[in-house]
Every structure is written in C-alpha cells, then in structure tokens.
mmCIF file of C-alpha atoms and ligand atoms in Angstrom:
data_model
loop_
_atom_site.group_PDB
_atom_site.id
_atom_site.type_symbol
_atom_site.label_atom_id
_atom_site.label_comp_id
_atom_site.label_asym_id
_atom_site.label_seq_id
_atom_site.Cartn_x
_atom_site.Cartn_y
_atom_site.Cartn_z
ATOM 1 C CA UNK A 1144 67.169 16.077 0.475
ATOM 2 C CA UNK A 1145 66.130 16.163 -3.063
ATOM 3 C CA UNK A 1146 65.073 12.147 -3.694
ATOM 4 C CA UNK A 1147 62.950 13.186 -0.061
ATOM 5 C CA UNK A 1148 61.238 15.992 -1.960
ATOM 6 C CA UNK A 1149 60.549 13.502 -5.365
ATOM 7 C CA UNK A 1150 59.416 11.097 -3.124
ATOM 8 C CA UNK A 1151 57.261 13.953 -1.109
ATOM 9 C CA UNK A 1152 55.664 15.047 -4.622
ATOM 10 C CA UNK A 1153 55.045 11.395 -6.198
ATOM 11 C CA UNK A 1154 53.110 11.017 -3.069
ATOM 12 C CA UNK A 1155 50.950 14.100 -3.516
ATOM 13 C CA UNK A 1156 50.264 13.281 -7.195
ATOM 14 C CA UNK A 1157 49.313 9.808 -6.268
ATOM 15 C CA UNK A 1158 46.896 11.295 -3.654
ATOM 16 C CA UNK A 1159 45.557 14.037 -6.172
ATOM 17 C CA UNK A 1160 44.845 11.297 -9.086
ATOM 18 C CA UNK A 1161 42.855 9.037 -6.163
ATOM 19 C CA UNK A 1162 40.967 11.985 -5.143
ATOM 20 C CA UNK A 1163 40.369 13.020 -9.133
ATOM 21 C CA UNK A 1164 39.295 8.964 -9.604
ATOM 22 C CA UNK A 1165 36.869 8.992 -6.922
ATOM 23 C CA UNK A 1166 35.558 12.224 -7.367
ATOM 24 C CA UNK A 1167 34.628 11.577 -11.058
ATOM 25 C CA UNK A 1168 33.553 8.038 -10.201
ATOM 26 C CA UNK A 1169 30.975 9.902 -7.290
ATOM 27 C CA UNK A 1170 29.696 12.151 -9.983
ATOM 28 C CA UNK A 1171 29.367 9.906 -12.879
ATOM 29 C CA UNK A 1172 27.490 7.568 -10.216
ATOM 30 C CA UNK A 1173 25.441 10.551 -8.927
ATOM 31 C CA UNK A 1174 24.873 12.080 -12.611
ATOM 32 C CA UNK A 1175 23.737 8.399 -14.024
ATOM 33 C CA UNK A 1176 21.768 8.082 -10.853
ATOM 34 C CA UNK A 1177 19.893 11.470 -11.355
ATOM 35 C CA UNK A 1178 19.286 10.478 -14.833
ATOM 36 C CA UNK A 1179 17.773 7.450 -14.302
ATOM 37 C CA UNK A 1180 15.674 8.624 -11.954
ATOM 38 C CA UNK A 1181 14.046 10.560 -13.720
ATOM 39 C CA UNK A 1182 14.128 8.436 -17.138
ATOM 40 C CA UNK A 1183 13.797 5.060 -15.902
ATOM 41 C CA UNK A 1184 12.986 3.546 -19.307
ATOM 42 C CA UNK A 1185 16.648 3.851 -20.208
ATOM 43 C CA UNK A 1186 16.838 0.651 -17.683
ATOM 44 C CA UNK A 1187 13.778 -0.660 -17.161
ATOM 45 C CA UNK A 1188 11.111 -2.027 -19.068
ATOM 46 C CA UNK A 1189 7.730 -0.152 -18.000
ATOM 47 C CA UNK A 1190 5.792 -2.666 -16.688
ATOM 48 C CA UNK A 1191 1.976 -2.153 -18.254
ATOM 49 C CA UNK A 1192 -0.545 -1.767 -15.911
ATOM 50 C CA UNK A 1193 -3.936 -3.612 -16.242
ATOM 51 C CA UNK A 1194 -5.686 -1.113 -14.243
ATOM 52 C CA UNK A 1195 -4.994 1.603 -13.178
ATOM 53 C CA UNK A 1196 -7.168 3.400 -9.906
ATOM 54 C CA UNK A 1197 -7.059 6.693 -8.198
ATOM 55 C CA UNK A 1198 -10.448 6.257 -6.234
ATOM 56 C CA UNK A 1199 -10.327 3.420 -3.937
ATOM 57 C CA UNK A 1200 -12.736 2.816 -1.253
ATOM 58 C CA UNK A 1201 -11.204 1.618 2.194
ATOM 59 C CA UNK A 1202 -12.694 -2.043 3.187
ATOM 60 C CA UNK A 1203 -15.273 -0.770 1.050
ATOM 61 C CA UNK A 1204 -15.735 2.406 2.648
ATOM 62 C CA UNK A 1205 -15.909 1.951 6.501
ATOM 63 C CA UNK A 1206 -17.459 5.751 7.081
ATOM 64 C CA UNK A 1207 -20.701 5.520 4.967
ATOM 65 C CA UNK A 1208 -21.227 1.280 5.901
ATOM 66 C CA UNK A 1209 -20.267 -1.164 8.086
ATOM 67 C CA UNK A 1210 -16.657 -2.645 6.977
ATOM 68 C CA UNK A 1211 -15.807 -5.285 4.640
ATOM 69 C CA UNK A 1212 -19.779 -5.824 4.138
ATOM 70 C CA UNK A 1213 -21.225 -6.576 0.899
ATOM 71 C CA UNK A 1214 -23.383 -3.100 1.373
ATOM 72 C CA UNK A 1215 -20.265 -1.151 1.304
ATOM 73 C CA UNK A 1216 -18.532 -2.962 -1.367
ATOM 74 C CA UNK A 1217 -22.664 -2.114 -3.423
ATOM 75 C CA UNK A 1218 -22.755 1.522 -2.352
ATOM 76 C CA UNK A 1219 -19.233 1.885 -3.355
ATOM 77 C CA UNK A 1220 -19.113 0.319 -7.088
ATOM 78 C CA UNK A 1221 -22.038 2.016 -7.021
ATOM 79 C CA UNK A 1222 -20.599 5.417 -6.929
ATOM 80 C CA UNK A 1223 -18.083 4.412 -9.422
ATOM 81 C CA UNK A 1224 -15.043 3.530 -7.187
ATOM 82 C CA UNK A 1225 -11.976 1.985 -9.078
ATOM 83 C CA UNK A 1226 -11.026 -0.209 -6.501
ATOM 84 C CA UNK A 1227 -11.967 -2.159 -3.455
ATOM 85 C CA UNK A 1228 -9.838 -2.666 -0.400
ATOM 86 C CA UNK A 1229 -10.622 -5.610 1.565
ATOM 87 C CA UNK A 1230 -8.890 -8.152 4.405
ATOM 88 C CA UNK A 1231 -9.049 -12.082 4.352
ATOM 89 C CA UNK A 1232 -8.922 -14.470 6.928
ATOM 90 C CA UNK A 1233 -9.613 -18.227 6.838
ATOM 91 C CA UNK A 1234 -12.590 -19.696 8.700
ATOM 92 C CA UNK A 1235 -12.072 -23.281 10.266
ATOM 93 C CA UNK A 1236 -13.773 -24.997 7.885
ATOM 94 C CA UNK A 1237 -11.096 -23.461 5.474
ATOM 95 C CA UNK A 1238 -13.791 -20.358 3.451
ATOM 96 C CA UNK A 1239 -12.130 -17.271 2.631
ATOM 97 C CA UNK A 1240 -13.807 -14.538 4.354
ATOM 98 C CA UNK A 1241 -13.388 -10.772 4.020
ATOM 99 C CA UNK A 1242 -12.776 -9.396 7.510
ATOM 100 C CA UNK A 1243 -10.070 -7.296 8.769
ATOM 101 C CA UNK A 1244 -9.844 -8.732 12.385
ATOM 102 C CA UNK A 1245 -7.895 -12.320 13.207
ATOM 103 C CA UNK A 1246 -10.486 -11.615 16.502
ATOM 104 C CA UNK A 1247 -13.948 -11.042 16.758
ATOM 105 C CA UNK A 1248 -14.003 -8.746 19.214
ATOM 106 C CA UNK A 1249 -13.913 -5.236 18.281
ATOM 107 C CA UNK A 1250 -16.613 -6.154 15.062
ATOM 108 C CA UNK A 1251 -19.161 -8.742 16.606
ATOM 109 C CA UNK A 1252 -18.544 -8.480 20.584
ATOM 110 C CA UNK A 1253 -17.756 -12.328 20.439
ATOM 111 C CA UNK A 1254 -14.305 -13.166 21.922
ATOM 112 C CA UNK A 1255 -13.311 -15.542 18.999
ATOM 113 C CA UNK A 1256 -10.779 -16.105 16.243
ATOM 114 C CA UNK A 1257 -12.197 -16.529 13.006
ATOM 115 C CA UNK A 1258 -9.943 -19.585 12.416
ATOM 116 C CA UNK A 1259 -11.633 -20.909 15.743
ATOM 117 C CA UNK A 1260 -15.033 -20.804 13.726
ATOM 118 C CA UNK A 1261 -16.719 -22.676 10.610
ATOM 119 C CA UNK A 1262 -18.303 -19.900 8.492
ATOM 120 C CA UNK A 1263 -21.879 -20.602 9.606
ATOM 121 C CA UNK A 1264 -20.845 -20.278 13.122
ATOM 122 C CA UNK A 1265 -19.493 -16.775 12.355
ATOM 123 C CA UNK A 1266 -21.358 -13.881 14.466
ATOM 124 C CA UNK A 1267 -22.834 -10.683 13.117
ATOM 125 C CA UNK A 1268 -20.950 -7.148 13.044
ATOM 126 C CA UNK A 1269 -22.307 -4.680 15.482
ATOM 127 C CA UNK A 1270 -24.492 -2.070 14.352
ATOM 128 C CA UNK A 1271 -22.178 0.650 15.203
ATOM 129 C CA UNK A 1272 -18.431 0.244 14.320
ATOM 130 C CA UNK A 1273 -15.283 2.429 15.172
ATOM 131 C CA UNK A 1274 -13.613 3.930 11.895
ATOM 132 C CA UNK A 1275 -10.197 3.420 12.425
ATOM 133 C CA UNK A 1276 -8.872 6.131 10.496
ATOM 134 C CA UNK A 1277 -11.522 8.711 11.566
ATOM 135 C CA UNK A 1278 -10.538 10.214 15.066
ATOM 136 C CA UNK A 1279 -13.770 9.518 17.245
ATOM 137 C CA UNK A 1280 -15.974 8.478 14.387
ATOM 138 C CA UNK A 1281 -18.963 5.549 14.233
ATOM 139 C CA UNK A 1282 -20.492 4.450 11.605
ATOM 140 C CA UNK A 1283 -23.819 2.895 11.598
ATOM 141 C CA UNK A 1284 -24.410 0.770 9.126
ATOM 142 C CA UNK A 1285 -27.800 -0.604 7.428
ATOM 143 C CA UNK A 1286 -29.246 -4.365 7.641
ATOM 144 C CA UNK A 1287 -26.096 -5.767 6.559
ATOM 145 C CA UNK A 1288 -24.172 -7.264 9.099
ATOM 146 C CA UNK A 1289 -22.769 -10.349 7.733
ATOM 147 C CA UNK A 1290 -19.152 -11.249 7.252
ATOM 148 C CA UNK A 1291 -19.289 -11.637 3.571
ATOM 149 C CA UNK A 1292 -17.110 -14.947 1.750
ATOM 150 C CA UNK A 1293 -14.515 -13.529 -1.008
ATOM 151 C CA UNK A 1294 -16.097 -15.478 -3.619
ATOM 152 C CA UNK A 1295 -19.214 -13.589 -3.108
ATOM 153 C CA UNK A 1296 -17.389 -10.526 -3.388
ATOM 154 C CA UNK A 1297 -16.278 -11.649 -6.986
ATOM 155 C CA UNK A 1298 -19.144 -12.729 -7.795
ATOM 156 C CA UNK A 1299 -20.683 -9.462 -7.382
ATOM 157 C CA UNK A 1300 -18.301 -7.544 -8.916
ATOM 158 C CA UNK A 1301 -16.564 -9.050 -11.712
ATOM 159 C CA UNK A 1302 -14.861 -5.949 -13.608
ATOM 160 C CA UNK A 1303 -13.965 -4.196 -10.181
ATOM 161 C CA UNK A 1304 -10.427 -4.645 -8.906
ATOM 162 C CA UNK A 1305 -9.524 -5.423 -5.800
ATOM 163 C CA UNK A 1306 -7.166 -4.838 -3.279
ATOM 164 C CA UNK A 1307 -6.534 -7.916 -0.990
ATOM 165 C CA UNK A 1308 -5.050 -7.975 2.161
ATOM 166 C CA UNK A 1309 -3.774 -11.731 3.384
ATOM 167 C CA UNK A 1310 -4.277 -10.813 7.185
ATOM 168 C CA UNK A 1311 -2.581 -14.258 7.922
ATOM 169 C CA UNK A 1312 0.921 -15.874 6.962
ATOM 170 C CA UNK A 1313 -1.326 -19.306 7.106
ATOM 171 C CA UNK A 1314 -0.389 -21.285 3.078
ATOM 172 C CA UNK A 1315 -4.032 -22.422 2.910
ATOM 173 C CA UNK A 1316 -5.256 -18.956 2.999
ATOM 174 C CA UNK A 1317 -2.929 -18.330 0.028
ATOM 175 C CA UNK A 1318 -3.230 -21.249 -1.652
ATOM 176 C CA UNK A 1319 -7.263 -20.328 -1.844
ATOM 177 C CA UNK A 1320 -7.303 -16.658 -2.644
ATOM 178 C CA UNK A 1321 -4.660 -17.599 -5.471
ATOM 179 C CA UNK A 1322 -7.245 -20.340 -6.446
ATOM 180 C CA UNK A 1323 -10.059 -17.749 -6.076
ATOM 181 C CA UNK A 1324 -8.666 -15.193 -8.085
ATOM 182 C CA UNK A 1325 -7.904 -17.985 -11.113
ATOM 183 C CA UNK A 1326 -11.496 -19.356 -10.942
ATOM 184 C CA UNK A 1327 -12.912 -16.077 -11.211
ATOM 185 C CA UNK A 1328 -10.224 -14.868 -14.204
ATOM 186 C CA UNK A 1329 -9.199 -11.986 -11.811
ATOM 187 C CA UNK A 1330 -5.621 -12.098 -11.875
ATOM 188 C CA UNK A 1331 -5.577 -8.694 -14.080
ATOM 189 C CA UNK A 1332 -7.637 -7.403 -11.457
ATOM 190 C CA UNK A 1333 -6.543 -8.086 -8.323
ATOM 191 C CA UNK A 1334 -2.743 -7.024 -6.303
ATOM 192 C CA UNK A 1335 -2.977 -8.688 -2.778
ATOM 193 C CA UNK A 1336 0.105 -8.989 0.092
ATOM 194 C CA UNK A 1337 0.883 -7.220 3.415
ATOM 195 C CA UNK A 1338 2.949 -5.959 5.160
ATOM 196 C CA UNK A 1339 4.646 -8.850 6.369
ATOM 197 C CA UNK A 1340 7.290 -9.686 3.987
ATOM 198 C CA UNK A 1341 7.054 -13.538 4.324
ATOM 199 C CA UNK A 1342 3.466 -13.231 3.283
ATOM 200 C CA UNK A 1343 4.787 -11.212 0.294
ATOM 201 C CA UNK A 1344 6.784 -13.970 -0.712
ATOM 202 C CA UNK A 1345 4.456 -16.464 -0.385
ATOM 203 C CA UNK A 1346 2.224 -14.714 -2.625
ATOM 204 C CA UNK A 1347 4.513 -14.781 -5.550
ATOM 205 C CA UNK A 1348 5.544 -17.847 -4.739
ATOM 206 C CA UNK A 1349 2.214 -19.185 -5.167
ATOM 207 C CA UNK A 1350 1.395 -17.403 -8.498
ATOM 208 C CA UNK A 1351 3.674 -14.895 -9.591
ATOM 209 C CA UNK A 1352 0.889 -13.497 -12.242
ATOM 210 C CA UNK A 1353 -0.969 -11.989 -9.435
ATOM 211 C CA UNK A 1354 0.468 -8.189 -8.707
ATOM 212 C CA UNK A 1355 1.977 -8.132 -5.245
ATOM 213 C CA UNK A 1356 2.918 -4.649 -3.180
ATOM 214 C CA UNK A 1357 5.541 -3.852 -1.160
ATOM 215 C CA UNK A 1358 5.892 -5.030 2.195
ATOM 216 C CA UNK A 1359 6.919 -3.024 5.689
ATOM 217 C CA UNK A 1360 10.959 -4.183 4.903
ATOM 218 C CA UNK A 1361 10.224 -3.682 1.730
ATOM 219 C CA UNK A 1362 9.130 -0.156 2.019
ATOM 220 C CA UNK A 1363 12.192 0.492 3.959
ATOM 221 C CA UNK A 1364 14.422 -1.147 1.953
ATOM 222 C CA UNK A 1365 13.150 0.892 -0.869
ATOM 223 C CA UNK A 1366 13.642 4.449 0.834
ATOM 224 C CA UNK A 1367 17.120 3.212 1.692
ATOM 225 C CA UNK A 1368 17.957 1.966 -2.249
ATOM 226 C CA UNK A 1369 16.012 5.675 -3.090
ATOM 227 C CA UNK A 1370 18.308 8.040 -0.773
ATOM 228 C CA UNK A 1371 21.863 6.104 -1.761
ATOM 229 C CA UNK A 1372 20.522 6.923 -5.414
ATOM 230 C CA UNK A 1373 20.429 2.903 -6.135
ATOM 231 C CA UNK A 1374 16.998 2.688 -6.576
ATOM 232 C CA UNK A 1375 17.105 3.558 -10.455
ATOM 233 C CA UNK A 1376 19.677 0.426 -11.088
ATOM 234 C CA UNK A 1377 17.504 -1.911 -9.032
ATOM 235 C CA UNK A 1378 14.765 -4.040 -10.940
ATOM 236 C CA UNK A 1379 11.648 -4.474 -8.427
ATOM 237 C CA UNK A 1380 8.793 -7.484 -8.207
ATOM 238 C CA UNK A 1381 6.336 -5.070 -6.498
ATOM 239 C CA UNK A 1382 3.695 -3.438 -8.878
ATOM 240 C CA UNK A 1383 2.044 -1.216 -6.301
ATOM 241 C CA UNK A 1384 3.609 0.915 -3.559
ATOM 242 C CA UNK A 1385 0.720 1.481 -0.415
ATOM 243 C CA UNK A 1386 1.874 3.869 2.124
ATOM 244 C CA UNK A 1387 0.221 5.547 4.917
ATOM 245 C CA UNK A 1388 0.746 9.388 4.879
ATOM 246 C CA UNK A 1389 2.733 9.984 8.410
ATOM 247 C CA UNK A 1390 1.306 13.214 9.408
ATOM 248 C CA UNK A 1391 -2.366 11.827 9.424
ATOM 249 C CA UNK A 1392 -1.208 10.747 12.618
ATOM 250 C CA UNK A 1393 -1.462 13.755 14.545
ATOM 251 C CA UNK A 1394 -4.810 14.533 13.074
ATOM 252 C CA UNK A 1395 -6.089 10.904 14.440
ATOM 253 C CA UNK A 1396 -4.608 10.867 17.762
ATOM 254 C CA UNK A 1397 -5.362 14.683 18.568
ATOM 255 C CA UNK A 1398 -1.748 16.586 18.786
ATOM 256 C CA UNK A 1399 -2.114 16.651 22.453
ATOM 257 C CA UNK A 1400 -2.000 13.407 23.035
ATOM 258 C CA UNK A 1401 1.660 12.641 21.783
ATOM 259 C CA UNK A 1402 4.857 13.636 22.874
ATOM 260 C CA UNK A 1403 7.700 15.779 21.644
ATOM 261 C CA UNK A 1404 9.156 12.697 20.497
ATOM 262 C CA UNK A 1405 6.827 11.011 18.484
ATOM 263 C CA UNK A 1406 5.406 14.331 16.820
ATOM 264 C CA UNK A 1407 9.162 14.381 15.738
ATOM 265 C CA UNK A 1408 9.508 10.468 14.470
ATOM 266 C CA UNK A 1409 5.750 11.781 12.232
ATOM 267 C CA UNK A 1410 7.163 14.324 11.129
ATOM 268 C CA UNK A 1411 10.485 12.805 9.790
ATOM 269 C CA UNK A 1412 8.889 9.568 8.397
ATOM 270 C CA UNK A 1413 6.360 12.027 6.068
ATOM 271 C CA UNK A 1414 9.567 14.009 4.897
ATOM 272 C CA UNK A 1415 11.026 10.664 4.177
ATOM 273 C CA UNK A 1416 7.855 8.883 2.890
ATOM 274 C CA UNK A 1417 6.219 11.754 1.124
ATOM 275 C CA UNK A 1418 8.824 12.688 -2.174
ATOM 276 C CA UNK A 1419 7.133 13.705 -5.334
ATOM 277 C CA UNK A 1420 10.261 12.437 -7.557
ATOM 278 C CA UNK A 1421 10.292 8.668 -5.416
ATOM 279 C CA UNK A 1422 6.830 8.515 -6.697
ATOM 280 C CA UNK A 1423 7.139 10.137 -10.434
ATOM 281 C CA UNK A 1424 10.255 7.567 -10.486
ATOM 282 C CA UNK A 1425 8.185 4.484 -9.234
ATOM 283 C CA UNK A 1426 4.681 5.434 -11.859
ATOM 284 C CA UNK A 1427 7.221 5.898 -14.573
ATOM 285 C CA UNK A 1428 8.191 2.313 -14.304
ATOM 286 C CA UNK A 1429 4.610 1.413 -14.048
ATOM 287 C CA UNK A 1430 4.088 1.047 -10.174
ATOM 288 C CA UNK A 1431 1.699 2.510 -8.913
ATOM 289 C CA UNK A 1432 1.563 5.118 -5.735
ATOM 290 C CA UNK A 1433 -1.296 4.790 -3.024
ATOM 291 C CA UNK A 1434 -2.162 6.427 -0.134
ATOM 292 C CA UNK A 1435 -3.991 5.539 2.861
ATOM 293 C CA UNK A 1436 -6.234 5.886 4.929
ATOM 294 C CA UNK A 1437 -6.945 9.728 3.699
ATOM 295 C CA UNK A 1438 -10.426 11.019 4.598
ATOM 296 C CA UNK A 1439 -10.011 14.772 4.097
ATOM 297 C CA UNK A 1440 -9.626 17.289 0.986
ATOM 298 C CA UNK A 1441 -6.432 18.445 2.212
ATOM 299 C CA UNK A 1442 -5.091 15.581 2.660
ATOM 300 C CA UNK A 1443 -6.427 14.045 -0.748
ATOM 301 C CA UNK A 1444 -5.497 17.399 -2.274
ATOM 302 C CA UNK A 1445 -1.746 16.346 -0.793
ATOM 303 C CA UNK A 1446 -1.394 13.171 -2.327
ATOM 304 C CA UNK A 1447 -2.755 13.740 -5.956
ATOM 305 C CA UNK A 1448 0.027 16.874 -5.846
ATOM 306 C CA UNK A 1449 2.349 14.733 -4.148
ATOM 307 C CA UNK A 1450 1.887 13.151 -8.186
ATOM 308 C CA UNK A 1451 0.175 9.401 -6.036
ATOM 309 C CA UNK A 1452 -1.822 7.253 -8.246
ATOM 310 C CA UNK A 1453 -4.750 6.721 -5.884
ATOM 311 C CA UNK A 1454 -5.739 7.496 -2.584
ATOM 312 C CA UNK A 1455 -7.680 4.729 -0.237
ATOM 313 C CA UNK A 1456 -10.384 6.769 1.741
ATOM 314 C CA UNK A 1457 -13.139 5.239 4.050
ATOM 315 C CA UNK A 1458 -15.548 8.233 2.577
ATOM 316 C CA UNK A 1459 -15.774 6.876 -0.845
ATOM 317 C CA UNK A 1460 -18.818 9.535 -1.770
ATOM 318 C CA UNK A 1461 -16.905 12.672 0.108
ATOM 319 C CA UNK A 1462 -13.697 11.897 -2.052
ATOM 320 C CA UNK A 1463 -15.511 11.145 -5.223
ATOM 321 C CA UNK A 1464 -17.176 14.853 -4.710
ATOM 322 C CA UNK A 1465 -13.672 16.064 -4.350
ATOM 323 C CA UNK A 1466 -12.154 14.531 -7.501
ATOM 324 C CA UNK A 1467 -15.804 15.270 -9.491
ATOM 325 C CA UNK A 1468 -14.896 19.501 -8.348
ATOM 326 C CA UNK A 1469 -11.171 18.983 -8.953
ATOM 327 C CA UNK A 1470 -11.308 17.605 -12.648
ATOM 328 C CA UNK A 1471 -8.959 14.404 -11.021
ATOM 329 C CA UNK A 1472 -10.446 12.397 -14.039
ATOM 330 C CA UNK A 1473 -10.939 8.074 -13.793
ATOM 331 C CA UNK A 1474 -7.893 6.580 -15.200
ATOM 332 C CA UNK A 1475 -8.631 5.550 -19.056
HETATM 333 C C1 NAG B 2354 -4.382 -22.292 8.424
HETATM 334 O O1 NAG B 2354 -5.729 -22.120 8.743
HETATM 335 C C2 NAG B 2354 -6.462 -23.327 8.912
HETATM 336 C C3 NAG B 2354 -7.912 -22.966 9.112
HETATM 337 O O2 NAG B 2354 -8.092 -21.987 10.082
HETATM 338 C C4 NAG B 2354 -5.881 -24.090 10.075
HETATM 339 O O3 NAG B 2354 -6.569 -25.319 10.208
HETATM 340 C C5 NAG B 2354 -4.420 -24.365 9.804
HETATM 341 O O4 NAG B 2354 -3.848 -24.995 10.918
HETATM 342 C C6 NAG B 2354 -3.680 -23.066 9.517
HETATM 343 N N1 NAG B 2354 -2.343 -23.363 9.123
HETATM 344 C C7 NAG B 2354 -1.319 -22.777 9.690
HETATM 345 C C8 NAG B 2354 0.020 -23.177 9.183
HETATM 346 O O5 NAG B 2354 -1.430 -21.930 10.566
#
C-alpha cells in the first residue's frame, strides 16, 4: 500500500516538473519571440535601404493615362512620384517590353501573345482602357498608345526607381531585365519578382544584387512564420513586402455581387494580412511595406496608419493631393 502511494507521488512530481519544463520553455519562447519582434536588431542586421518610396504610381498610373505608356510613366515623375510600377514581357524577337498582358486582347483588340510578335509588329493600345482596380472606370488616354521597350523607360528616367514585374517564368526575360538593369547602373533602383515563387528564385539566382519581393508562397509562408511567433528568428532574402489590401475587394466587385462566403474569406485574409506590428517588425529590419492597388483616401489613410511604407495607386495626382494635405512627407 505504501510503495503504491511513493510510486503514485513520484509519478505526479514527474508530471508537475514536465508541465513546469514546458511551461517555462513556452514562455521563454513566447517572451523572446515578443521581444524580437519588436526589436529585431537584437538578431538581425537592418538591411539599408537605397530608396525608400511611399508614393508609387500603378503601371504608371492607369486612371489619369493609358497603362504602362511612356505618357503615364512622364505625367507621373512629373508629379514627383517615388516609384514606378510596371510589367515585362518578352517580344519574339527577344525586346523587353513593358506591358501587363501575356495577350493582346483586352489592351489592343488583337488576339495575340506578345511572345507571338517581333516588337515592330506589336499593335497599339486602345484609346479607352478598363482600370482594373477602379470598379467601372475608363480611362482615356492622350496620343500615346505605344507599348513602350524597358530600356526606354530607363532611359527616361534614370534616378526614378522602379518596380518590375517579370509577367513570365521564361530565363531570357530574366536574363535581359537583369542585363538591363546593369547597363543602366539601376540595381539600387530597381526590386522586380512576382508572385510566382519560381520566378522569385530565378531572379536572385540571376543577380542576387537586385532587391527581390515576396512571392504568393512566400507571403503565406511569412504570415504562418509571423502567427507561430518564428518570424523574428527567421533571416529573409525579400527586401520588399507588396500586398493587396483584402477588403478593397468588396469595394471593386460591388458587395452585392459576392456571397456570404467570400465576403467572409475578405474579411479574414485583411485581419490576417493587415497587422500594424507584422509591418513595424518587417520596416524595422529594413523591408519595406506596400500596398496595392489603393485609389481612395480612406483606404490610403488605412495603410499609412496601418504604419505601410508606400501605397501603389493608379491616381498618382489624387494620392499625391492626399499626402501634400496630410503632411505624409517624401522619404529623405
Ligand atoms: C522565352 O521567350 C522567347 C521569346 O518569346 C521564346 O522564344 C522562348 O521560347 C521562351 N522560352 C521559354 C523557356 O519559354
């Protein structure tokens, strides 16, 4: 009876020192975790930025001119934008070209793949273009129609960076932006990717002194490292984090038009997406936050409290008003 009871009590004080072990193991992880969180230079080096933007102007600004056009990469610079956006695709006769489309379609009316084209065969844009990110929106642009090449774009504007997305997972496209973007001493001014992660890699596998950002898994992988607390111990390639802002959905679509459901999946990805201290964390360590495609005050007002670094718009001049009234000052 008695050696039962020792044997009873050893095995409670056994259990009691596990439990005491784990329990202070949980909240020394979840106490370092908090702390690095929120002073990430205990770990990590902060990487240095070599620019740094908060106004960027969506393929140039596709509400004020036509898309990916030389005029809207002018009239944007113009107004003092820190950054351009712009796609690439590769033309048969192997030119980079700045176009967001692998098909002509929606942009020129011609059923073609740029790739199926030499750049002087390329159409013309329409006059009259859908804004994606603008619910029922056109916007008619001026004279200039043309499909521009990326070299003219940096050309044009050497001190501007620019945002570059590589629409295709093709090497030659990569190989030539990379090429592009050493030619024209741009690598300090330029983070390109998408959100294909096998593009990602291929662009730092090609030259690892161009900036890349995160891709779709990426993205994922990061919320899933930020809400286990790991995030803080993990070192990260990706210089710039570019997120859409979930709830703009509704606005686009109309609420009507989607479901119990889906308004649901919005509305958990922005609580998820949308976390002031995942984005203090990430600028601390010298990535920068942006936003896209935001083209109203309350949405820009969001993000800049929401602590983002920039916010991509496709009204460059309406959200330059808004930061000129708001005192959101151009990064030094
Ligand atoms: C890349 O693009 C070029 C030009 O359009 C094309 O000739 C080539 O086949 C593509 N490569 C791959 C791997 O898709």
């Amino acid at each position: 009876m008695l050696t039962l009871n020792t044997t009873i009590l050893r095995n409670k004080q056994t259990e009691m020192s596990v439990a005491v072990y784990i329990l202070s193991t949980v909240t020394g992880y979840m106490l370092t975790s908090a702390l690095l969180l929120k002073c990430p230079g205990l770990l990590h080096r902060r990487r240095k930025e070599t620019f740094i933007s908060r106004h960027i102007s969506h393929r140039g600004g596709a509400g004020e001119n036509l898309e990916n056009t030389m005029a809207a990469f002018k009239h944007a610079v113009d107004l003092g934008t820190d950054m351009l956006e712009l796609d690439c695709h590769l033309t048969k006769d192997e030119q980079v070209v700045v176009s967001h489309d692998a098909n002509l379609e929606r942009c020129t009316g011609t059923d073609t793949r740029v790739s199926e084209l030499a750049y002087s065969e390329l159409p013309s844009y329409l006059c009259k273009l859908g804004v994606t990110f603008q619910r029922e929106c056109f916007c008619e642009g001026g004279e200039d129609t043309r499909i521009p090449l990326l070299r003219e774009v940096f050309e044009a504007f050497p001190y501007t960076p620019v945002n570059i997305d590589i629409k295709v997972n093709n090497d030659t496209l990569i190989k030539k932006v990379s090429e592009l973007v050493v030619k024209y001493d741009r690598e300090h001014l330029t983070v390109w990717g998408n959100s294909n992660n096998q593009i990602v890699k291929k662009c730092y596998k090609e030259n690892p002194s161009i900036p890349v950002l995160f891709s779709l898994p990426r993205v994922l992988q990061l919320l899933g490292l930020f809400y286990t607390g790991l995030l803080p111990f993990v070192p990260l390639k990706e210089q710039f984090l570019e997120i859409p802002m979930p709830s703009i959905i509704s606005k686009l679509r109309g609420p009507n038009r989607l479901n119990r459901r889906q308004r649901l999946l919005i509305w958990l990805a922005d609580i998820l997406l949308m976390r002031k201290s995942l984005f203090k964390h990430l600028t601390d360590r010298g990535i920068q936050v942006y936003i896209w495609v935001l083209n109203d005050e309350e949405d820009f007002q969001r993000a800049f409290d929401l602590g983002a670094t920039g916010v991509m718009t496709d009204f460059p001049t309406r959200l330059k008003d808004f930061m000129d009234r708001n005192g959101i000052s151009k990064p030094q």
